[in-house]
PDB file of C-alpha atoms in Angstrom:
ATOM      1  CA  MET M   1      13.472 -53.450  10.693  1.00 44.00           C
ATOM      2  CA  VAL M   2       9.731 -53.899  11.127  1.00 46.00           C
ATOM      3  CA  THR M   3       7.567 -52.774   8.234  1.00 49.00           C
ATOM      4  CA  THR M   4       3.805 -52.426   8.104  1.00 50.00           C
ATOM      5  CA  SER M   5       2.216 -53.638   4.878  1.00 52.00           C
ATOM      6  CA  PHE M   6      -0.960 -52.204   3.424  1.00 51.00           C
ATOM      7  CA  ARG M   7      -2.867 -55.439   4.251  1.00 59.00           C
ATOM      8  CA  THR M   8      -2.003 -55.425   7.965  1.00 73.00           C
ATOM      9  CA  ARG M   9      -3.084 -51.825   8.501  1.00 76.00           C
ATOM     10  CA  SER M  10      -6.337 -51.120  10.279  1.00 82.00           C
ATOM     11  CA  PRO M  11      -9.361 -49.760   8.374  1.00 82.00           C
ATOM     12  CA  GLY M  12      -8.930 -46.453  10.196  1.00 82.00           C
ATOM     13  CA  ASP M  13      -5.322 -46.121   8.999  1.00 84.00           C
ATOM     14  CA  ILE M  14      -6.322 -46.956   5.435  1.00 87.00           C
ATOM     15  CA  ALA M  15      -9.187 -44.442   5.523  1.00 89.00           C
ATOM     16  CA  PHE M  16      -6.864 -41.762   6.889  1.00 91.00           C
ATOM     17  CA  SER M  17      -4.306 -42.442   4.135  1.00 90.00           C
ATOM     18  CA  VAL M  18      -6.988 -42.274   1.450  1.00 92.00           C
ATOM     19  CA  ILE M  19      -8.404 -39.004   2.808  1.00 94.00           C
ATOM     20  CA  LEU M  20      -4.900 -37.546   3.108  1.00 93.00           C
ATOM     21  CA  ALA M  21      -4.107 -38.522  -0.486  1.00 94.00           C
ATOM     22  CA  VAL M  22      -7.349 -36.946  -1.726  1.00 95.00           C
ATOM     23  CA  VAL M  23      -6.684 -33.715   0.186  1.00 96.00           C
ATOM     24  CA  CYS M  24      -3.097 -33.527  -1.107  1.00 94.00           C
ATOM     25  CA  LEU M  25      -4.298 -34.171  -4.657  1.00 95.00           C
ATOM     26  CA  ALA M  26      -6.931 -31.426  -4.301  1.00 95.00           C
ATOM     27  CA  VAL M  27      -4.358 -28.944  -2.999  1.00 94.00           C
ATOM     28  CA  LEU M  28      -1.922 -29.903  -5.760  1.00 91.00           C
ATOM     29  CA  THR M  29      -4.618 -29.410  -8.391  1.00 92.00           C
ATOM     30  CA  ALA M  30      -5.633 -26.051  -6.919  1.00 92.00           C
ATOM     31  CA  VAL M  31      -2.021 -24.881  -7.106  1.00 89.00           C
ATOM     32  CA  ILE M  32      -1.015 -26.298 -10.488  1.00 91.00           C
ATOM     33  CA  TYR M  33      -4.189 -25.909 -12.542  1.00 92.00           C
ATOM     34  CA  PRO M  34      -4.204 -22.065 -12.662  1.00 90.00           C
ATOM     35  CA  VAL M  35      -0.655 -22.125 -14.031  1.00 89.00           C
ATOM     36  CA  TYR M  36      -1.575 -24.861 -16.497  1.00 92.00           C
ATOM     37  CA  PHE M  37      -4.653 -22.942 -17.616  1.00 92.00           C
ATOM     38  CA  VAL M  38      -2.603 -19.826 -18.296  1.00 91.00           C
ATOM     39  CA  VAL M  39      -0.242 -21.917 -20.450  1.00 91.00           C
ATOM     40  CA  ILE M  40      -2.988 -23.485 -22.573  1.00 92.00           C
ATOM     41  CA  ALA M  41      -4.992 -20.243 -22.764  1.00 90.00           C
ATOM     42  CA  SER M  42      -1.951 -18.398 -24.113  1.00 90.00           C
ATOM     43  CA  VAL M  43      -1.866 -20.676 -27.197  1.00 91.00           C
ATOM     44  CA  SER M  44      -5.599 -21.305 -27.664  1.00 90.00           C
ATOM     45  CA  ASP M  45      -8.226 -19.523 -29.735  1.00 87.00           C
ATOM     46  CA  PRO M  46      -9.210 -16.588 -27.480  1.00 85.00           C
ATOM     47  CA  SER M  47     -12.877 -16.853 -28.486  1.00 85.00           C
ATOM     48  CA  LEU M  48     -12.950 -20.431 -27.167  1.00 87.00           C
ATOM     49  CA  VAL M  49     -11.202 -19.337 -23.978  1.00 86.00           C
ATOM     50  CA  ALA M  50     -13.729 -16.533 -23.489  1.00 82.00           C
ATOM     51  CA  THR M  51     -16.668 -18.938 -23.841  1.00 85.00           C
ATOM     52  CA  GLY M  52     -15.179 -21.435 -21.362  1.00 84.00           C
ATOM     53  CA  GLU M  53     -14.510 -24.173 -23.911  1.00 88.00           C
ATOM     54  CA  VAL M  54     -10.824 -24.387 -23.018  1.00 87.00           C
ATOM     55  CA  TRP M  55     -10.199 -25.985 -19.649  1.00 87.00           C
ATOM     56  CA  LEU M  56      -8.158 -29.182 -20.094  1.00 86.00           C
ATOM     57  CA  LEU M  57      -6.422 -29.116 -23.488  1.00 89.00           C
ATOM     58  CA  PRO M  58      -5.590 -26.201 -25.818  1.00 90.00           C
ATOM     59  CA  ARG M  59      -8.003 -25.685 -28.701  1.00 89.00           C
ATOM     60  CA  GLY M  60      -7.525 -23.724 -31.883  1.00 88.00           C
ATOM     61  CA  VAL M  61      -3.791 -23.484 -31.233  1.00 88.00           C
ATOM     62  CA  ASN M  62      -2.197 -20.249 -32.419  1.00 88.00           C
ATOM     63  CA  TRP M  63       0.789 -18.184 -31.392  1.00 89.00           C
ATOM     64  CA  PHE M  64      -0.658 -14.712 -31.925  1.00 86.00           C
ATOM     65  CA  GLY M  65      -0.028 -13.579 -28.351  1.00 85.00           C
ATOM     66  CA  TYR M  66       3.622 -14.587 -28.364  1.00 89.00           C
ATOM     67  CA  GLU M  67       4.103 -13.157 -31.855  1.00 87.00           C
ATOM     68  CA  GLN M  68       2.856  -9.789 -30.634  1.00 84.00           C
ATOM     69  CA  ILE M  69       5.052  -9.925 -27.549  1.00 85.00           C
ATOM     70  CA  PHE M  70       8.258 -10.916 -29.301  1.00 86.00           C
ATOM     71  CA  ALA M  71       7.592  -8.602 -32.248  1.00 85.00           C
ATOM     72  CA  ASP M  72       8.535  -5.746 -29.929  1.00 80.00           C
ATOM     73  CA  GLU M  73      12.317  -5.404 -30.155  1.00 82.00           C
ATOM     74  CA  ARG M  74      12.474  -4.046 -26.620  1.00 85.00           C
ATOM     75  CA  ILE M  75      11.580  -7.482 -25.242  1.00 87.00           C
ATOM     76  CA  TRP M  76      15.142  -8.707 -25.808  1.00 89.00           C
ATOM     77  CA  THR M  77      16.591  -5.552 -24.269  1.00 91.00           C
ATOM     78  CA  GLY M  78      14.323  -6.067 -21.276  1.00 90.00           C
ATOM     79  CA  TYR M  79      15.389  -9.699 -20.939  1.00 90.00           C
ATOM     80  CA  ARG M  80      19.051  -8.735 -21.158  1.00 92.00           C
ATOM     81  CA  ASN M  81      18.652  -6.018 -18.550  1.00 94.00           C
ATOM     82  CA  THR M  82      16.664  -8.178 -16.144  1.00 94.00           C
ATOM     83  CA  VAL M  83      19.125 -11.058 -16.408  1.00 93.00           C
ATOM     84  CA  LEU M  84      21.994  -8.634 -15.761  1.00 95.00           C
ATOM     85  CA  TYR M  85      20.277  -6.970 -12.816  1.00 95.00           C
ATOM     86  CA  SER M  86      19.227 -10.312 -11.338  1.00 94.00           C
ATOM     87  CA  LEU M  87      22.636 -11.993 -11.595  1.00 95.00           C
ATOM     88  CA  VAL M  88      24.718  -9.020 -10.465  1.00 96.00           C
ATOM     89  CA  GLY M  89      22.201  -8.085  -7.778  1.00 96.00           C
ATOM     90  CA  THR M  90      21.982 -11.619  -6.381  1.00 95.00           C
ATOM     91  CA  ALA M  91      25.769 -11.980  -6.335  1.00 96.00           C
ATOM     92  CA  LEU M  92      26.096  -8.695  -4.431  1.00 96.00           C
ATOM     93  CA  ASN M  93      23.298  -9.699  -2.060  1.00 96.00           C
ATOM     94  CA  LEU M  94      25.059 -12.944  -1.157  1.00 95.00           C
ATOM     95  CA  LEU M  95      28.425 -11.205  -0.939  1.00 95.00           C
ATOM     96  CA  VAL M  96      27.047  -8.784   1.639  1.00 95.00           C
ATOM     97  CA  THR M  97      24.439 -10.885   3.465  1.00 95.00           C
ATOM     98  CA  LEU M  98      26.484 -14.006   4.229  1.00 94.00           C
ATOM     99  CA  PRO M  99      29.483 -12.298   5.895  1.00 94.00           C
ATOM    100  CA  ALA M 100      27.151  -9.990   7.834  1.00 94.00           C
ATOM    101  CA  ALA M 101      25.034 -12.926   9.009  1.00 94.00           C
ATOM    102  CA  TYR M 102      28.119 -14.887  10.022  1.00 93.00           C
ATOM    103  CA  ALA M 103      29.506 -11.955  12.027  1.00 92.00           C
ATOM    104  CA  LEU M 104      26.148 -11.407  13.758  1.00 92.00           C
ATOM    105  CA  SER M 105      25.981 -15.110  14.642  1.00 90.00           C
ATOM    106  CA  ARG M 106      29.225 -15.023  16.643  1.00 89.00           C
ATOM    107  CA  ARG M 107      28.539 -14.638  20.376  1.00 87.00           C
ATOM    108  CA  GLU M 108      31.909 -12.989  20.958  1.00 87.00           C
ATOM    109  CA  PHE M 109      30.914 -10.158  18.613  1.00 88.00           C
ATOM    110  CA  LYS M 110      29.642  -7.763  21.309  1.00 89.00           C
ATOM    111  CA  PRO M 111      27.785  -5.155  19.179  1.00 91.00           C
ATOM    112  CA  ARG M 112      25.661  -7.787  17.421  1.00 91.00           C
ATOM    113  CA  LYS M 113      22.501  -7.186  19.467  1.00 90.00           C
ATOM    114  CA  VAL M 114      22.662  -3.431  18.944  1.00 93.00           C
ATOM    115  CA  LEU M 115      23.273  -3.867  15.226  1.00 92.00           C
ATOM    116  CA  MET M 116      20.353  -6.267  14.912  1.00 91.00           C
ATOM    117  CA  VAL M 117      18.090  -3.642  16.475  1.00 92.00           C
ATOM    118  CA  PHE M 118      19.160  -1.140  13.810  1.00 91.00           C
ATOM    119  CA  PHE M 119      18.620  -3.733  11.090  1.00 91.00           C
ATOM    120  CA  ALA M 120      15.184  -4.630  12.457  1.00 90.00           C
ATOM    121  CA  ILE M 121      14.087  -0.974  12.547  1.00 91.00           C
ATOM    122  CA  THR M 122      14.456  -0.785   8.762  1.00 89.00           C
ATOM    123  CA  MET M 123      11.872  -3.583   8.428  1.00 88.00           C
ATOM    124  CA  PHE M 124       9.174  -1.407  10.027  1.00 88.00           C
ATOM    125  CA  PHE M 125      10.079   2.164   9.098  1.00 87.00           C
ATOM    126  CA  HIS M 126      10.844   3.716   5.726  1.00 84.00           C
ATOM    127  CA  GLY M 127      11.652   7.258   4.687  1.00 84.00           C
ATOM    128  CA  GLY M 128       8.967   7.327   2.014  1.00 88.00           C
ATOM    129  CA  LEU M 129       9.026   7.675  -1.750  1.00 90.00           C
ATOM    130  CA  ILE M 130       9.880  11.375  -2.046  1.00 92.00           C
ATOM    131  CA  PRO M 131      12.884  11.305   0.358  1.00 92.00           C
ATOM    132  CA  THR M 132      14.061   8.101  -1.344  1.00 93.00           C
ATOM    133  CA  TYR M 133      13.799   9.724  -4.767  1.00 93.00           C
ATOM    134  CA  MET M 134      15.748  12.771  -3.569  1.00 94.00           C
ATOM    135  CA  LEU M 135      18.413  10.539  -2.011  1.00 93.00           C
ATOM    136  CA  TYR M 136      18.827   8.530  -5.214  1.00 94.00           C
ATOM    137  CA  ARG M 137      19.025  11.770  -7.188  1.00 93.00           C
ATOM    138  CA  ASP M 138      21.815  13.086  -4.938  1.00 94.00           C
ATOM    139  CA  LEU M 139      23.632   9.748  -5.255  1.00 93.00           C
ATOM    140  CA  ASP M 140      23.333   9.930  -9.058  1.00 94.00           C
ATOM    141  CA  LEU M 141      21.312   6.704  -9.163  1.00 93.00           C
ATOM    142  CA  LEU M 142      18.463   8.016 -11.320  1.00 92.00           C
ATOM    143  CA  ASP M 143      18.585   6.472 -14.782  1.00 92.00           C
ATOM    144  CA  ASN M 144      21.495   4.397 -13.521  1.00 93.00           C
ATOM    145  CA  TRP M 145      21.328   0.590 -13.655  1.00 93.00           C
ATOM    146  CA  LEU M 146      23.014   0.453 -10.239  1.00 94.00           C
ATOM    147  CA  VAL M 147      19.713   1.547  -8.682  1.00 95.00           C
ATOM    148  CA  PHE M 148      18.569  -2.060  -9.184  1.00 95.00           C
ATOM    149  CA  VAL M 149      21.626  -3.434  -7.391  1.00 94.00           C
ATOM    150  CA  LEU M 150      22.975  -1.155  -4.656  1.00 94.00           C
ATOM    151  CA  PRO M 151      19.911  -0.038  -2.616  1.00 93.00           C
ATOM    152  CA  PRO M 152      18.543  -3.597  -2.112  1.00 92.00           C
ATOM    153  CA  ALA M 153      21.984  -5.032  -1.316  1.00 92.00           C
ATOM    154  CA  VAL M 154      20.734  -6.447   2.012  1.00 92.00           C
ATOM    155  CA  ASN M 155      17.327  -7.844   2.844  1.00 92.00           C
ATOM    156  CA  VAL M 156      16.967  -7.974   6.635  1.00 93.00           C
ATOM    157  CA  TYR M 157      14.624 -10.961   6.541  1.00 91.00           C
ATOM    158  CA  ASN M 158      17.180 -12.993   4.577  1.00 92.00           C
ATOM    159  CA  LEU M 159      19.911 -11.747   6.904  1.00 94.00           C
ATOM    160  CA  ILE M 160      18.005 -13.089   9.911  1.00 92.00           C
ATOM    161  CA  ILE M 161      17.478 -16.457   8.198  1.00 90.00           C
ATOM    162  CA  ALA M 162      21.193 -16.749   7.380  1.00 92.00           C
ATOM    163  CA  ARG M 163      22.192 -15.759  10.912  1.00 92.00           C
ATOM    164  CA  ALA M 164      19.852 -18.400  12.364  1.00 90.00           C
ATOM    165  CA  PHE M 165      21.424 -21.000  10.068  1.00 89.00           C
ATOM    166  CA  PHE M 166      24.976 -20.168  11.164  1.00 90.00           C
ATOM    167  CA  GLU M 167      23.955 -20.212  14.839  1.00 88.00           C
ATOM    168  CA  SER M 168      22.175 -23.577  14.638  1.00 85.00           C
ATOM    169  CA  SER M 169      24.300 -25.453  12.092  1.00 83.00           C
ATOM    170  CA  LEU M 170      27.884 -24.454  12.892  1.00 83.00           C
ATOM    171  CA  SER M 171      28.705 -25.823  16.313  1.00 83.00           C
ATOM    172  CA  GLU M 172      31.100 -24.117  18.690  1.00 83.00           C
ATOM    173  CA  GLU M 173      33.145 -27.319  18.852  1.00 85.00           C
ATOM    174  CA  LEU M 174      33.762 -27.107  15.112  1.00 86.00           C
ATOM    175  CA  PHE M 175      35.040 -23.551  15.459  1.00 85.00           C
ATOM    176  CA  GLU M 176      37.257 -24.465  18.408  1.00 85.00           C
ATOM    177  CA  ALA M 177      38.754 -27.378  16.484  1.00 87.00           C
ATOM    178  CA  ALA M 178      39.482 -25.069  13.564  1.00 86.00           C
ATOM    179  CA  THR M 179      41.114 -22.433  15.777  1.00 86.00           C
ATOM    180  CA  ILE M 180      43.377 -25.086  17.294  1.00 86.00           C
ATOM    181  CA  ASP M 181      44.624 -25.724  13.760  1.00 83.00           C
ATOM    182  CA  GLY M 182      45.418 -22.012  13.497  1.00 85.00           C
ATOM    183  CA  ILE M 183      42.541 -20.920  11.277  1.00 87.00           C
ATOM    184  CA  SER M 184      41.268 -17.337  11.559  1.00 86.00           C
ATOM    185  CA  TYR M 185      37.671 -16.093  11.656  1.00 85.00           C
ATOM    186  CA  PHE M 186      37.881 -15.164   7.990  1.00 87.00           C
ATOM    187  CA  GLY M 187      39.448 -18.501   7.098  1.00 89.00           C
ATOM    188  CA  PHE M 188      36.775 -20.393   9.038  1.00 90.00           C
ATOM    189  CA  PHE M 189      34.081 -18.493   7.168  1.00 90.00           C
ATOM    190  CA  LEU M 190      35.579 -19.188   3.726  1.00 89.00           C
ATOM    191  CA  LYS M 191      36.868 -22.726   4.186  1.00 89.00           C
ATOM    192  CA  ILE M 192      34.297 -24.237   6.551  1.00 89.00           C
ATOM    193  CA  ALA M 193      31.169 -22.110   6.931  1.00 90.00           C
ATOM    194  CA  ILE M 194      30.550 -21.459   3.225  1.00 91.00           C
ATOM    195  CA  PRO M 195      31.047 -25.096   2.051  1.00 89.00           C
ATOM    196  CA  LEU M 196      28.614 -26.236   4.760  1.00 87.00           C
ATOM    197  CA  SER M 197      26.031 -23.605   3.809  1.00 87.00           C
ATOM    198  CA  LYS M 198      24.859 -24.746   0.382  1.00 85.00           C
ATOM    199  CA  ALA M 199      21.275 -25.023   1.620  1.00 83.00           C
ATOM    200  CA  ILE M 200      21.020 -21.487   2.969  1.00 87.00           C
ATOM    201  CA  ILE M 201      22.917 -20.029   0.011  1.00 90.00           C
ATOM    202  CA  SER M 202      20.463 -21.673  -2.369  1.00 86.00           C
ATOM    203  CA  VAL M 203      17.421 -20.535  -0.389  1.00 86.00           C
ATOM    204  CA  ILE M 204      18.293 -16.883   0.076  1.00 91.00           C
ATOM    205  CA  GLY M 205      19.894 -16.809  -3.378  1.00 91.00           C
ATOM    206  CA  LEU M 206      16.549 -17.893  -4.856  1.00 88.00           C
ATOM    207  CA  TYR M 207      14.720 -15.327  -2.737  1.00 90.00           C
ATOM    208  CA  TYR M 208      17.034 -12.568  -3.946  1.00 94.00           C
ATOM    209  CA  LEU M 209      16.862 -13.732  -7.566  1.00 92.00           C
ATOM    210  CA  VAL M 210      13.056 -13.722  -7.603  1.00 90.00           C
ATOM    211  CA  GLN M 211      13.047 -10.325  -5.904  1.00 93.00           C
ATOM    212  CA  HIS M 212      15.271  -8.838  -8.620  1.00 94.00           C
ATOM    213  CA  TRP M 213      13.452 -10.636 -11.432  1.00 92.00           C
ATOM    214  CA  ASN M 214      10.064  -9.299 -10.324  1.00 90.00           C
ATOM    215  CA  ASP M 215      11.316  -5.784  -9.551  1.00 92.00           C
ATOM    216  CA  PHE M 216       8.792  -3.561 -11.272  1.00 90.00           C
ATOM    217  CA  PHE M 217       8.580  -0.484  -9.055  1.00 92.00           C
ATOM    218  CA  THR M 218      12.252   0.526  -9.347  1.00 94.00           C
ATOM    219  CA  GLY M 219      12.158   0.707 -13.129  1.00 92.00           C
ATOM    220  CA  LEU M 220       8.806   2.489 -13.095  1.00 92.00           C
ATOM    221  CA  VAL M 221       9.890   5.307 -10.764  1.00 93.00           C
ATOM    222  CA  PHE M 222      13.639   5.723 -11.100  1.00 94.00           C
ATOM    223  CA  ILE M 223      14.393   4.788 -14.739  1.00 93.00           C
ATOM    224  CA  ARG M 224      13.369   6.833 -17.774  1.00 90.00           C
ATOM    225  CA  ASP M 225      15.860   5.471 -20.307  1.00 90.00           C
ATOM    226  CA  TYR M 226      14.086   2.714 -22.276  1.00 87.00           C
ATOM    227  CA  ASP M 227      17.412   0.985 -22.906  1.00 90.00           C
ATOM    228  CA  LYS M 228      17.756   0.377 -19.158  1.00 92.00           C
ATOM    229  CA  GLN M 229      14.205  -0.732 -18.413  1.00 92.00           C
ATOM    230  CA  PRO M 230      13.752  -4.257 -16.996  1.00 93.00           C
ATOM    231  CA  LEU M 231      11.596  -6.928 -18.575  1.00 90.00           C
ATOM    232  CA  GLN M 232       8.609  -6.252 -16.317  1.00 90.00           C
ATOM    233  CA  ILE M 233       8.283  -2.652 -17.531  1.00 91.00           C
ATOM    234  CA  VAL M 234       8.604  -3.702 -21.177  1.00 88.00           C
ATOM    235  CA  LEU M 235       5.877  -6.331 -20.742  1.00 85.00           C
ATOM    236  CA  ARG M 236       3.693  -3.759 -18.999  1.00 86.00           C
ATOM    237  CA  ASP M 237       4.066  -1.367 -21.922  1.00 84.00           C
ATOM    238  CA  ILE M 238       3.173  -4.124 -24.404  1.00 81.00           C
ATOM    239  CA  LEU M 239       0.136  -5.060 -22.350  1.00 79.00           C
ATOM    240  CA  LEU M 240      -1.046  -1.456 -22.001  1.00 82.00           C
ATOM    241  CA  SER M 241      -0.616  -0.736 -25.709  1.00 78.00           C
ATOM    242  CA  ASN M 242      -2.749  -3.756 -26.641  1.00 72.00           C
ATOM    243  CA  GLN M 243      -5.348  -2.871 -24.029  1.00 71.00           C
ATOM    244  CA  ALA M 244      -5.479   0.658 -25.436  1.00 69.00           C
ATOM    245  CA  PHE M 245      -5.997  -0.813 -28.915  1.00 61.00           C
ATOM    246  CA  ALA M 246      -8.772  -3.049 -27.574  1.00 61.00           C
ATOM    247  CA  GLY M 247     -10.329  -0.054 -25.839  1.00 64.00           C
ATOM    248  CA  GLY M 248     -10.244   1.959 -29.048  1.00 60.00           C
ATOM    249  CA  ALA M 249     -11.847  -0.883 -30.932  1.00 55.00           C
ATOM    250  CA  GLY M 250     -14.421  -1.226 -28.184  1.00 55.00           C
ATOM    251  CA  SER M 251     -15.497   2.389 -28.539  1.00 55.00           C
ATOM    252  CA  ALA M 252     -16.423   1.604 -32.134  1.00 52.00           C
ATOM    253  CA  GLY M 253     -18.605  -1.287 -30.980  1.00 52.00           C
ATOM    254  CA  GLY M 254     -19.513  -4.414 -32.886  1.00 51.00           C
ATOM    255  CA  ALA M 255     -17.795  -7.766 -33.291  1.00 52.00           C
ATOM    256  CA  GLY M 256     -14.431  -6.105 -33.829  1.00 52.00           C
ATOM    257  CA  ALA M 257     -14.454  -4.853 -30.241  1.00 56.00           C
ATOM    258  CA  ASN M 258     -14.942  -8.359 -28.848  1.00 62.00           C
ATOM    259  CA  TYR M 259     -12.242  -9.716 -31.181  1.00 58.00           C
ATOM    260  CA  ALA M 260      -9.728  -7.077 -30.069  1.00 63.00           C
ATOM    261  CA  GLN M 261     -10.484  -7.647 -26.381  1.00 68.00           C
ATOM    262  CA  GLN M 262     -10.146 -11.408 -26.706  1.00 70.00           C
ATOM    263  CA  TYR M 263      -6.725 -11.153 -28.336  1.00 73.00           C
ATOM    264  CA  ALA M 264      -5.667  -8.597 -25.729  1.00 78.00           C
ATOM    265  CA  ASP M 265      -6.506 -11.245 -23.124  1.00 81.00           C
ATOM    266  CA  GLN M 266      -4.408 -13.802 -25.018  1.00 84.00           C
ATOM    267  CA  ILE M 267      -1.467 -11.399 -24.959  1.00 85.00           C
ATOM    268  CA  LYS M 268      -2.031 -10.989 -21.225  1.00 85.00           C
ATOM    269  CA  TYR M 269      -1.684 -14.759 -20.738  1.00 89.00           C
ATOM    270  CA  GLY M 270       1.467 -14.737 -22.861  1.00 88.00           C
ATOM    271  CA  VAL M 271       2.953 -11.939 -20.776  1.00 87.00           C
ATOM    272  CA  ILE M 272       2.455 -14.018 -17.621  1.00 87.00           C
ATOM    273  CA  ILE M 273       4.318 -16.976 -19.155  1.00 89.00           C
ATOM    274  CA  VAL M 274       7.169 -14.881 -20.566  1.00 87.00           C
ATOM    275  CA  SER M 275       7.735 -13.147 -17.232  1.00 86.00           C
ATOM    276  CA  THR M 276       7.625 -16.243 -14.996  1.00 86.00           C
ATOM    277  CA  LEU M 277       9.009 -19.086 -17.130  1.00 85.00           C
ATOM    278  CA  PRO M 278      12.748 -18.558 -16.383  1.00 84.00           C
ATOM    279  CA  VAL M 279      12.211 -18.675 -12.605  1.00 82.00           C
ATOM    280  CA  ILE M 280       9.906 -21.707 -12.895  1.00 82.00           C
ATOM    281  CA  VAL M 281      12.549 -23.529 -14.958  1.00 83.00           C
ATOM    282  CA  LEU M 282      15.280 -22.652 -12.437  1.00 80.00           C
ATOM    283  CA  TYR M 283      13.411 -23.788  -9.334  1.00 77.00           C
ATOM    284  CA  PRO M 284      13.658 -27.607  -9.849  1.00 78.00           C
ATOM    285  CA  PHE M 285      17.456 -27.378  -9.843  1.00 76.00           C
ATOM    286  CA  LEU M 286      17.375 -25.712  -6.400  1.00 70.00           C
ATOM    287  CA  GLN M 287      14.464 -27.671  -4.947  1.00 70.00           C
ATOM    288  CA  ARG M 288      16.474 -30.141  -2.843  1.00 69.00           C
ATOM    289  CA  TYR M 289      18.413 -27.301  -1.207  1.00 66.00           C
ATOM    290  CA  PHE M 290      15.256 -25.231  -0.864  1.00 63.00           C
ATOM    291  CA  GLU M 291      13.366 -27.991   0.989  1.00 58.00           C
ATOM    292  CA  LYS M 292      16.215 -28.327   3.437  1.00 58.00           C
ATOM    293  CA  GLY M 293      16.803 -24.613   3.824  1.00 54.00           C
ATOM    294  CA  VAL M 294      13.215 -23.618   4.610  1.00 53.00           C
ATOM    295  CA  MET M 295      13.369 -25.771   7.761  1.00 54.00           C
ATOM    296  CA  ILE M 296      16.253 -23.725   9.166  1.00 54.00           C
ATOM    297  CA  GLY M 297      15.528 -22.675  12.716  1.00 48.00           C
ATOM    298  CA  SER M 298      12.382 -24.844  13.043  1.00 49.00           C
ATOM    299  CA  VAL M 299      14.124 -27.588  15.053  1.00 44.00           C
ATOM    300  CA  LYS M 300      16.873 -26.919  17.550  1.00 46.00           C
ATOM    301  CA  GLY M 301      18.731 -28.986  20.070  1.00 42.00           C
TER     302      GLY M 301
END
C-alpha cells in the first residue's frame, strides 16, 4: 500500500487541506454554537444574557427557568404521554411501513406501480383541516390518544426510502437462493430482509420518532383533555403563562417589567432544552446506522 505523508504533499494540496479544515470548522461552529448558547443561556443570569455578556461560558448560574418548568406537575404527564405516543407510534409505523415497502419492491407484484401512484397523490393533496376534523370525530378519535398513532401510521416519504433500500440492497440472487431452500415470501422478509435492514430501520425509525416527539398540531387541535396532552403542548402553556406574566408586568413599567421579561426568556431557553434533549441524547446511538442509511439509493450498480 502506498501512503502519502504530509511532508511529500505539494503546497497546493496542503493549502487545500487547510482551507477545507477551516471551512468544516466554521460550519461545525455555526451548527453547534446556537445549541450551546441555548444551553448556557438557560442556566445563566438573564440580565447578563440580555446585555450580551454571556457568549462562551455561563455566568451567574441559576436554575430558575428549570425550576419554573418542572414546578408544573403537568410536565411529567406530558413527558409520559409523549414517550408513550412516540414509542407506540414508531413501532406501528415500522410495522406497517416495512412490509408495505418490501411488497412494493418486488417486481412480480403487479399492482405496485398503481399503488405507488395512489401513495404519491397523498403527498401533494390533502382534504383540509375541517374535513379531517369531521373524519376524526366520526371515527371517535377526538380526545383519544390513538389520534397520535393511527392517522400517521405511514409516511409516504419513508415508504419510498424503504422501498428503494429493498430494491437496491436485496439482490434477486439472494431471493432465488432462499426460494430453492423452500422459504416463502413472508419467511424471506422476516428471516433475511429484516436482519439485513438495520440501517434503514434505524433511519426511518429515527425519522418517525422525531416526528411523533415534535407533534404539536395534533394535540392542539384534536385533544382537549389535559391528561392526554403531549409534552409540546404542556411546554407551550408554560411558556405562554410566563409571557403573559411578563406582559402584565410590562404594562406596569419600570425595572420590574425588564426583570419579568428577562426571566421569561430564560424559561424559553429551558423549554427548548427540555423538549429536544431526549432526541439529542438518542441520536449518537443511531449515528452509525444513520450515516449508512442516508446514502440509500445514491449509488447503484
